[in-house]
Tab-separated table of C-alpha atoms in Angstrom:
chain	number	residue	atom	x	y	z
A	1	UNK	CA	66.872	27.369	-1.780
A	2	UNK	CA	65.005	24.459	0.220
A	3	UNK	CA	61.106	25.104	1.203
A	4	UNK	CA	59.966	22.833	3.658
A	5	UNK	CA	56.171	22.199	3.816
A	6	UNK	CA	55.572	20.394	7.247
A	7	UNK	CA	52.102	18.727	7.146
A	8	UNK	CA	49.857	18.118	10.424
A	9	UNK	CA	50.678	21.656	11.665
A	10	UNK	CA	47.803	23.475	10.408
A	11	UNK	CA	44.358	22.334	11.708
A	12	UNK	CA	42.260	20.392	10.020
A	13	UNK	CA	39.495	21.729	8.048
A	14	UNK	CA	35.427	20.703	8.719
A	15	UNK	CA	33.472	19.260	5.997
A	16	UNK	CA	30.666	16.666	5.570
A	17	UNK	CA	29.190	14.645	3.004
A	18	UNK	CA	27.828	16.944	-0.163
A	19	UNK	CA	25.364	16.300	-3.000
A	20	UNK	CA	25.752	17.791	-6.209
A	21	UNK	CA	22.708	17.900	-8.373
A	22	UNK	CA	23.257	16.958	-12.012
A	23	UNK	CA	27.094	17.262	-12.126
A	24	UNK	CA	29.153	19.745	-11.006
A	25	UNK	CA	33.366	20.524	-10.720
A	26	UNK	CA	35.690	20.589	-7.478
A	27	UNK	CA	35.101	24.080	-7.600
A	28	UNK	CA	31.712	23.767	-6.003
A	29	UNK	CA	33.196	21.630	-3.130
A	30	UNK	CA	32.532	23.529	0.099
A	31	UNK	CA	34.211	23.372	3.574
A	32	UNK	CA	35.001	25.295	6.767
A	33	UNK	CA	38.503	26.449	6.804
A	34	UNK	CA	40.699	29.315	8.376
A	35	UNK	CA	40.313	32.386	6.687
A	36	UNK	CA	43.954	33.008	6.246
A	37	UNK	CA	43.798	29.288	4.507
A	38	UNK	CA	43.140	27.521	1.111
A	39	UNK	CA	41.149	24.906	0.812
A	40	UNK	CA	42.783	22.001	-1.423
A	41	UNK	CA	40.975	18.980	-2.758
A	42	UNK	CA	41.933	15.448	-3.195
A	43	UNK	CA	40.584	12.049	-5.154
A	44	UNK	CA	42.977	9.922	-2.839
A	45	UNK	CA	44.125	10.303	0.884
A	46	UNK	CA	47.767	9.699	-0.952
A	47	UNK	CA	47.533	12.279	-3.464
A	48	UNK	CA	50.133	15.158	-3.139
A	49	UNK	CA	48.675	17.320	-6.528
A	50	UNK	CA	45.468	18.730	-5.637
A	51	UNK	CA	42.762	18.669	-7.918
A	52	UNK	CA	41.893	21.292	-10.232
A	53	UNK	CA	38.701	23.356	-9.596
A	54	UNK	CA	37.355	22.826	-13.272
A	55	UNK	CA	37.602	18.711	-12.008
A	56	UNK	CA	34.748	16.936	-13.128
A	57	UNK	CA	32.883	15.311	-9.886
A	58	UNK	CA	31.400	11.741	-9.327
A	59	UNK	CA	29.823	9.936	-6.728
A	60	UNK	CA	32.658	8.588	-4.168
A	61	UNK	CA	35.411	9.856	-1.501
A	62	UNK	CA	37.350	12.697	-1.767
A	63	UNK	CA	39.472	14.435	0.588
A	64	UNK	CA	40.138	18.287	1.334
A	65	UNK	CA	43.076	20.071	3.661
A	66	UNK	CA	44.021	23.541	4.095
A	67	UNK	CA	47.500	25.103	3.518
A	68	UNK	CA	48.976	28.110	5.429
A	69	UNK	CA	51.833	29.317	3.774
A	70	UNK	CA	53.895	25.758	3.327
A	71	UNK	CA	51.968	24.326	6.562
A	72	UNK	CA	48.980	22.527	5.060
A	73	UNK	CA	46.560	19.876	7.392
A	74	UNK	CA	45.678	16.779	7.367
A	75	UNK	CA	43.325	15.503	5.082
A	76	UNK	CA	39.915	15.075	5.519
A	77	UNK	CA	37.869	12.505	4.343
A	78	UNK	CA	34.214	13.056	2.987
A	79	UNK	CA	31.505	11.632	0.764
A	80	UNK	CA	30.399	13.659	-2.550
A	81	UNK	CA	27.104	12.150	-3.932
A	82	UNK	CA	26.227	12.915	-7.748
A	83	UNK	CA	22.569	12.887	-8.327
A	84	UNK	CA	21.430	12.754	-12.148
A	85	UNK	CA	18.721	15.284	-12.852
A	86	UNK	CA	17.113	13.938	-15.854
A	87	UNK	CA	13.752	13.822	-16.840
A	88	UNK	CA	12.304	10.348	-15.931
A	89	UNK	CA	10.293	8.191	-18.417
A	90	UNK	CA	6.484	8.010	-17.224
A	91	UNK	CA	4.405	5.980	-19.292
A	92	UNK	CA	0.628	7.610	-19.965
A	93	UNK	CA	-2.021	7.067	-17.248
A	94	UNK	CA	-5.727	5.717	-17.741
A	95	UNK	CA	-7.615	5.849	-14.396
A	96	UNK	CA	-11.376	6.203	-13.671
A	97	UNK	CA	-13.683	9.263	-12.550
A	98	UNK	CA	-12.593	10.135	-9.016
A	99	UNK	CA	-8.503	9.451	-9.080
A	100	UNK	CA	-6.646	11.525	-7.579
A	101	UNK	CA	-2.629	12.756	-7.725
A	102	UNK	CA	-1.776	9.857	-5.158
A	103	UNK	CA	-3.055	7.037	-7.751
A	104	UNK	CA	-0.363	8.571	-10.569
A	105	UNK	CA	1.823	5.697	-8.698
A	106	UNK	CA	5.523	5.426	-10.406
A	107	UNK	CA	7.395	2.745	-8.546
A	108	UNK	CA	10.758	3.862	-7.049
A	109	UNK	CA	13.690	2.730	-4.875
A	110	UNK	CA	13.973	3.838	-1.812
A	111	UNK	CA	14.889	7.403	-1.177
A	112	UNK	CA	13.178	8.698	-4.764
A	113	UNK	CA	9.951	11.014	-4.537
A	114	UNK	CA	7.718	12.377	-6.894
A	115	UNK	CA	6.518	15.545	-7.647
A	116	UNK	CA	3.241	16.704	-9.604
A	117	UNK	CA	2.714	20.295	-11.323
A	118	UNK	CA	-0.314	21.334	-13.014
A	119	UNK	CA	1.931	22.836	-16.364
A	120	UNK	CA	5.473	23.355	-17.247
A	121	UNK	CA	6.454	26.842	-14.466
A	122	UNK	CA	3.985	26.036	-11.858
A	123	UNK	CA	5.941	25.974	-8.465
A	124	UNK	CA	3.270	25.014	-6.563
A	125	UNK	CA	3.496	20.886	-6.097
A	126	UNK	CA	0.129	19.167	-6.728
A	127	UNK	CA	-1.350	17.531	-3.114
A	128	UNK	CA	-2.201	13.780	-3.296
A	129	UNK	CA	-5.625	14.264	-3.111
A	130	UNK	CA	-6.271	16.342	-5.956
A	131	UNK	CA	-8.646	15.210	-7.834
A	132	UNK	CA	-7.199	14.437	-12.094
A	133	UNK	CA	-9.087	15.543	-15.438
A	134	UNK	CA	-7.988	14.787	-18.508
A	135	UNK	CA	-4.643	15.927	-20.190
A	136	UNK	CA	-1.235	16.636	-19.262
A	137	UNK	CA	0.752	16.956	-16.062
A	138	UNK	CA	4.165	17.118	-15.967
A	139	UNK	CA	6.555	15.019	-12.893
A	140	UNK	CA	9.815	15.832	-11.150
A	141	UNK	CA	11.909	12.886	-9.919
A	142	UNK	CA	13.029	13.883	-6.205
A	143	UNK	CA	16.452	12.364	-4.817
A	144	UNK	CA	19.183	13.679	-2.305
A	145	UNK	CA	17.245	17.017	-2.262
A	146	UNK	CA	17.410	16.904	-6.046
A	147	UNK	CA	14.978	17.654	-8.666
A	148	UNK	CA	14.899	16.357	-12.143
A	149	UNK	CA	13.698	18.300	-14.999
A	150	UNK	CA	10.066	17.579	-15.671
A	151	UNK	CA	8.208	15.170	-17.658
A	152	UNK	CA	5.129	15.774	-19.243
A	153	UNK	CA	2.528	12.795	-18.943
A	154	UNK	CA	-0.836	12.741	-20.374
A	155	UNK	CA	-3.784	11.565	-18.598
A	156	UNK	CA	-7.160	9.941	-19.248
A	157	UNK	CA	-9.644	10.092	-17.167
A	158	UNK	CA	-12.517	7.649	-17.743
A	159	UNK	CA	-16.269	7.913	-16.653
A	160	UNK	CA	-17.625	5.903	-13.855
A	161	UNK	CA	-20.816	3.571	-15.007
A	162	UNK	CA	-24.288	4.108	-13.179
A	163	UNK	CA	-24.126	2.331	-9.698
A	164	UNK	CA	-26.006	-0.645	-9.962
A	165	UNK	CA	-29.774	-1.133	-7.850
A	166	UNK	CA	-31.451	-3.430	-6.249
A	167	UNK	CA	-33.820	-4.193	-3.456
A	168	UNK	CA	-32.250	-3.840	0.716
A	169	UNK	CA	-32.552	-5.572	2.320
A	170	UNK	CA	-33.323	-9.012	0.568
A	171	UNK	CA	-34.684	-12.393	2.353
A	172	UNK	CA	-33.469	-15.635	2.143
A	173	UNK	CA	-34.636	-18.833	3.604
A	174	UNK	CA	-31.747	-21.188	5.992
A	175	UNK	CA	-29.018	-20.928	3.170
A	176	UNK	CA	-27.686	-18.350	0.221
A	177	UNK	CA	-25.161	-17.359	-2.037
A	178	UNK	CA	-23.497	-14.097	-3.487
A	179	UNK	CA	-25.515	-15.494	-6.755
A	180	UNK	CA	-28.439	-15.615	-5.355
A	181	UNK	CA	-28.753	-11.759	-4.255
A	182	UNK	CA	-31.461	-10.057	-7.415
A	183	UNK	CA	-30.398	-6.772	-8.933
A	184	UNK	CA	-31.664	-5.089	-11.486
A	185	UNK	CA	-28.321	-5.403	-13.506
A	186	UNK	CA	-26.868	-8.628	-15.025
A	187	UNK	CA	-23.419	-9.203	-14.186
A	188	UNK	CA	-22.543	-7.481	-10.535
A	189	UNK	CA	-19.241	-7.863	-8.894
A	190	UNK	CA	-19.538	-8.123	-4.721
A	191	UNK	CA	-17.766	-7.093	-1.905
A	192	UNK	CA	-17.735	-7.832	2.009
A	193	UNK	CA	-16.523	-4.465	2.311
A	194	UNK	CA	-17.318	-0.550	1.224
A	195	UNK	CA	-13.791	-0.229	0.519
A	196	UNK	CA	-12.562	-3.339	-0.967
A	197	UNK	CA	-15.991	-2.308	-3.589
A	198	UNK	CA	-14.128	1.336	-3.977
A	199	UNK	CA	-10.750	-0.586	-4.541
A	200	UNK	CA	-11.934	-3.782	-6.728
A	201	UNK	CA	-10.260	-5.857	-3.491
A	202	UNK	CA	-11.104	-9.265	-2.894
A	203	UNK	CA	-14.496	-9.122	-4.927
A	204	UNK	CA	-15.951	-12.318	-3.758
A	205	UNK	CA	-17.104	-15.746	-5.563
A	206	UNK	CA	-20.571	-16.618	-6.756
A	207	UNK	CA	-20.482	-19.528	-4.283
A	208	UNK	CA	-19.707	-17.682	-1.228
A	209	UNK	CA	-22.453	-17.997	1.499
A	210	UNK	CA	-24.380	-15.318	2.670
A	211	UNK	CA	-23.912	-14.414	6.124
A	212	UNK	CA	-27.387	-13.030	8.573
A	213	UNK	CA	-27.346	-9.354	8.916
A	214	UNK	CA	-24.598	-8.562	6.468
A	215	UNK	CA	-24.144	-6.132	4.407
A	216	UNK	CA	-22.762	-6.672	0.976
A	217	UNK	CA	-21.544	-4.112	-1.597
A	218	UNK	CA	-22.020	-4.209	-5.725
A	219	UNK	CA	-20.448	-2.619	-8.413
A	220	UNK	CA	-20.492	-2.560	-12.287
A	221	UNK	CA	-17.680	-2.469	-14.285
A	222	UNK	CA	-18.029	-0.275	-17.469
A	223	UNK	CA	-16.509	-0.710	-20.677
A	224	UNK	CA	-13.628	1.134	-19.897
A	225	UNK	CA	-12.841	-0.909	-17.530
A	226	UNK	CA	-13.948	1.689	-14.653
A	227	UNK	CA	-16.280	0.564	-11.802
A	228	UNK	CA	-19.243	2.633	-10.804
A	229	UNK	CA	-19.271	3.459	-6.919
A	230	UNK	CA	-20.670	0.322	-4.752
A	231	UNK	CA	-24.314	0.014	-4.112
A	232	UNK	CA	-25.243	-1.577	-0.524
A	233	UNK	CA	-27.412	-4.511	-0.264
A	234	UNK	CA	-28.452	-6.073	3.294
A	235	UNK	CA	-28.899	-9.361	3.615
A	236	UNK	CA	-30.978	-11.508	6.266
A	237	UNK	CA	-31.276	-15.088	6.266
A	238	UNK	CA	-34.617	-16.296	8.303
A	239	UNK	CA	-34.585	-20.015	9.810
A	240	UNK	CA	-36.557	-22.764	8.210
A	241	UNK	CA	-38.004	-25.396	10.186
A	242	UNK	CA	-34.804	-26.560	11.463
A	243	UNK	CA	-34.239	-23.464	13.660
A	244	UNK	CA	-31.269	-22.708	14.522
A	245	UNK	CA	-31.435	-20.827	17.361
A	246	UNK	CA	-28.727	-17.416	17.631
A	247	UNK	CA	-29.716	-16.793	20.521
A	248	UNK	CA	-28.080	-19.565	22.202
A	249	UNK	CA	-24.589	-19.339	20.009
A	250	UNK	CA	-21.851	-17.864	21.695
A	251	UNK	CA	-18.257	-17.725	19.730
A	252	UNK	CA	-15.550	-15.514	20.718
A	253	UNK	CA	-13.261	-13.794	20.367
A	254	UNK	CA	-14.101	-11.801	17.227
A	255	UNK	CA	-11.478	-10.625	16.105
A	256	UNK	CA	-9.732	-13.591	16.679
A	257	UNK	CA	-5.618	-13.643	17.082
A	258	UNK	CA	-5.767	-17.828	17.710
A	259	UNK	CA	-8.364	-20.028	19.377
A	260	UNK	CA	-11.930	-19.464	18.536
A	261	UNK	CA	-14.028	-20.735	21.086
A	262	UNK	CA	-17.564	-21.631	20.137
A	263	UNK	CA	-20.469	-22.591	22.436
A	264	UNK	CA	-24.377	-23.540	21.652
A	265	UNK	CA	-27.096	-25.608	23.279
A	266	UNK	CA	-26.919	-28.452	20.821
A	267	UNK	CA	-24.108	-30.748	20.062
A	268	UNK	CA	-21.482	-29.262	17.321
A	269	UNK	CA	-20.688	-31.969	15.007
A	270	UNK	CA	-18.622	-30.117	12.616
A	271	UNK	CA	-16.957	-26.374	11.677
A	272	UNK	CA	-15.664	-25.429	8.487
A	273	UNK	CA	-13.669	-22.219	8.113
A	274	UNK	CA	-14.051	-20.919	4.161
A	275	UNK	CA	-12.109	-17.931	2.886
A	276	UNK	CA	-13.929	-15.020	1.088
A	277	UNK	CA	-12.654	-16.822	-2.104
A	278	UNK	CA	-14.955	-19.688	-1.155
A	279	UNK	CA	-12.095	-22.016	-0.368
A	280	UNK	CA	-12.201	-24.462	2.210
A	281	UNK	CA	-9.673	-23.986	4.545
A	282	UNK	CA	-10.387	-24.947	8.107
A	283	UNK	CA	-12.136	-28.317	8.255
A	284	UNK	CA	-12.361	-30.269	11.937
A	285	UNK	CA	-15.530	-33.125	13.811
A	286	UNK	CA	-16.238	-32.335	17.078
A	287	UNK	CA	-19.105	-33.942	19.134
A	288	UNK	CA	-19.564	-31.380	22.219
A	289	UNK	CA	-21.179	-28.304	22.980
A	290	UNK	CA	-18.211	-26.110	23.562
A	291	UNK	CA	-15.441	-26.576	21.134
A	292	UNK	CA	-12.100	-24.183	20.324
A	293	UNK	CA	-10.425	-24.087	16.680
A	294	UNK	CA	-7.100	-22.919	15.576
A	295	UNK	CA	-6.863	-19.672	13.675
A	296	UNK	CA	-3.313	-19.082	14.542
A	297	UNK	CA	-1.556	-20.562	10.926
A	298	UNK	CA	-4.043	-18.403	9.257
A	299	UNK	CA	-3.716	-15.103	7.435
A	300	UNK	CA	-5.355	-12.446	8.405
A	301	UNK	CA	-8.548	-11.599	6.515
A	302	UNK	CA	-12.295	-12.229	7.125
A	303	UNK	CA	-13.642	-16.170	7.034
A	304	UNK	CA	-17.057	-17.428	6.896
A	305	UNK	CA	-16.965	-20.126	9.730
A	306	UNK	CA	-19.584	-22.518	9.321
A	307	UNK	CA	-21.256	-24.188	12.945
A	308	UNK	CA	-22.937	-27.816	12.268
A	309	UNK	CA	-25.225	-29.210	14.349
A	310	UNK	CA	-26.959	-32.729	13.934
A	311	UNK	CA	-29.918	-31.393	11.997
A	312	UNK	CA	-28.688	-27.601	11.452
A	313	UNK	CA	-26.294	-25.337	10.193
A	314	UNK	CA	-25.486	-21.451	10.485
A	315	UNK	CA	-22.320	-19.383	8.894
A	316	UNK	CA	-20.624	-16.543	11.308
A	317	UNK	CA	-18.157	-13.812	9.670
A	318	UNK	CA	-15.186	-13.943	12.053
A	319	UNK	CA	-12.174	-11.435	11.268
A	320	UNK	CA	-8.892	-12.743	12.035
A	321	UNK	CA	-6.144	-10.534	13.673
């Protein structure tokens, strides 16, 4: 006896692309078939031997049809992505007093998530800004809608130093320095900023000049290595005899996206642009009241820009967009 199986006259079945967490077999391939029909699974559009259900999966293409009697489909194309579920490796943390969940930072490719429990069965994921004591938590790696087993990770907390103090605001006569600010504590780190102080970003030189009516932000740095929380010192420079009279310098805009225009009742001779490193990085004559100066080639960041007259000088902080 001949059997013919004609192929194409059954329709075909839907499927999309599946993940299987950890490994699985064919037999946990799913798709959307007639309910009269079998579902059949393939490693290759060619194949004519389905594969068996107990089939080991792996990431790739496989292909399913449905048979009716000796009719079977078409087959259908789809993606099956294997994601491993295995613990990751997390080194031990040391952070400072204050960290929270979000500073446990594990770098990942994109796609990969992390997940934080308090123990071992807690189901309840740990929000970023939950503050960390010391001992263990224990991380999930998260991928496809996958998650690992978890990873237990110690952590050490370390205490936060006694914020430096100091007199605010403090004096200075025509011209300072970051050294030259007094504080009751040797060896202060600085900072234009409350939050580059919180972050230890960008802590400034000793040489960096001290800007009129600024406010500038210490820290100590422990043993540990942890920094206490930033201690706020203002800063206002008085005029000598060689005034230099604000009141009649004009420089916008501020922020500045590419020409800084600058304008004052005496004759500019020179302006120097300095990073917050101390760096000279902008240097250009003029002889004019009014004078403009490219910012456009550099980053952006905050620069000291300092105005020269003839007989007088005065730094501005200008932000650049």
């Amino acid at each position: 006896m001949i059997v013919a199986t004609s192929q194409g006259a059954v329709q075909e079945p839907k499927v999309g692309a599946q993940t299987i967490c950890g490994g699985g077999t064919v037999a946990e391939l799913t798709a959307v078939g007639l309910s009269i029909a079998t579902l059949e699974w393939y490693s290759n559009a060619s194949d004519i031997i389905p594969l068996q259900a107990n089939t080991v999966l792996s990431s790739g293409t496989y292909y399913v049809a449905q048979r009716v009697g000796n009719c079977i489909s078409k087959k259908v194309a789809f993606s099956v992505k294997v994601t491993s579920v295995t613990p990751p490796a997390v080194k031990p943390f040391v952070l400072c007093e204050g960290a929270q969940v979000a500073d446990l930072a594990i770098p990942s490719p994109t796609g990969v998530t992390y997940n934080w429990y308090l123990n071992s069965t807690s189901t309840a994921v740990l929000p970023a800004t939950q503050l960390l004591q010391n001992g263990y938590y224990f991380v999930t790696r998260v991928e496809n809608g996958c998650e690992s087993v978890r990873t237990q990770v110690q952590v050490t907390i370390g205490s936060k130093p006694n914020s430096p103090t100091g007199v605010s605001p403090q004096n200075f006569v025509d011209y300072a320095e970051i050294r030259n600010i007094v504080m009751d504590q040797p060896n202060v780190v600085w900072y234009i900023t409350y939050n580059d102080a919180l972050t230890g970003t960008n802590p400034l030189p000793q040489n960096t000049p001290l800007v009129d009516k600024t406010t500038y932000y210490a820290v100590i740095m422990g043993s540990n290595g942890c920094a206490s929380l930033p201690t706020p010192i203002d800063v206002i420079i008085t005029l000598g005899t060689n005034d230099f009279d604000l009141t009649k310098l004009k420089y916008w805009p501020n922020p500045v996206n590419n020409m800084l225009s600058i304008n004052y009742q005496d004759v500019i001779t020179k302006v120097e642009v300095y990073d917050l490193n101390g760096r000279l990085v902008i240097t250009k004559d003029f002889d004019q009241t009014e004078v403009q100066l490219d910012f456009s080639h550099l980053s952006a960041a905050t620069y000291m820009v300092k105005i020269n007259t003839k007989d007088n000088s005065q730094f501005v902080k200008i932000v650049k967009k």
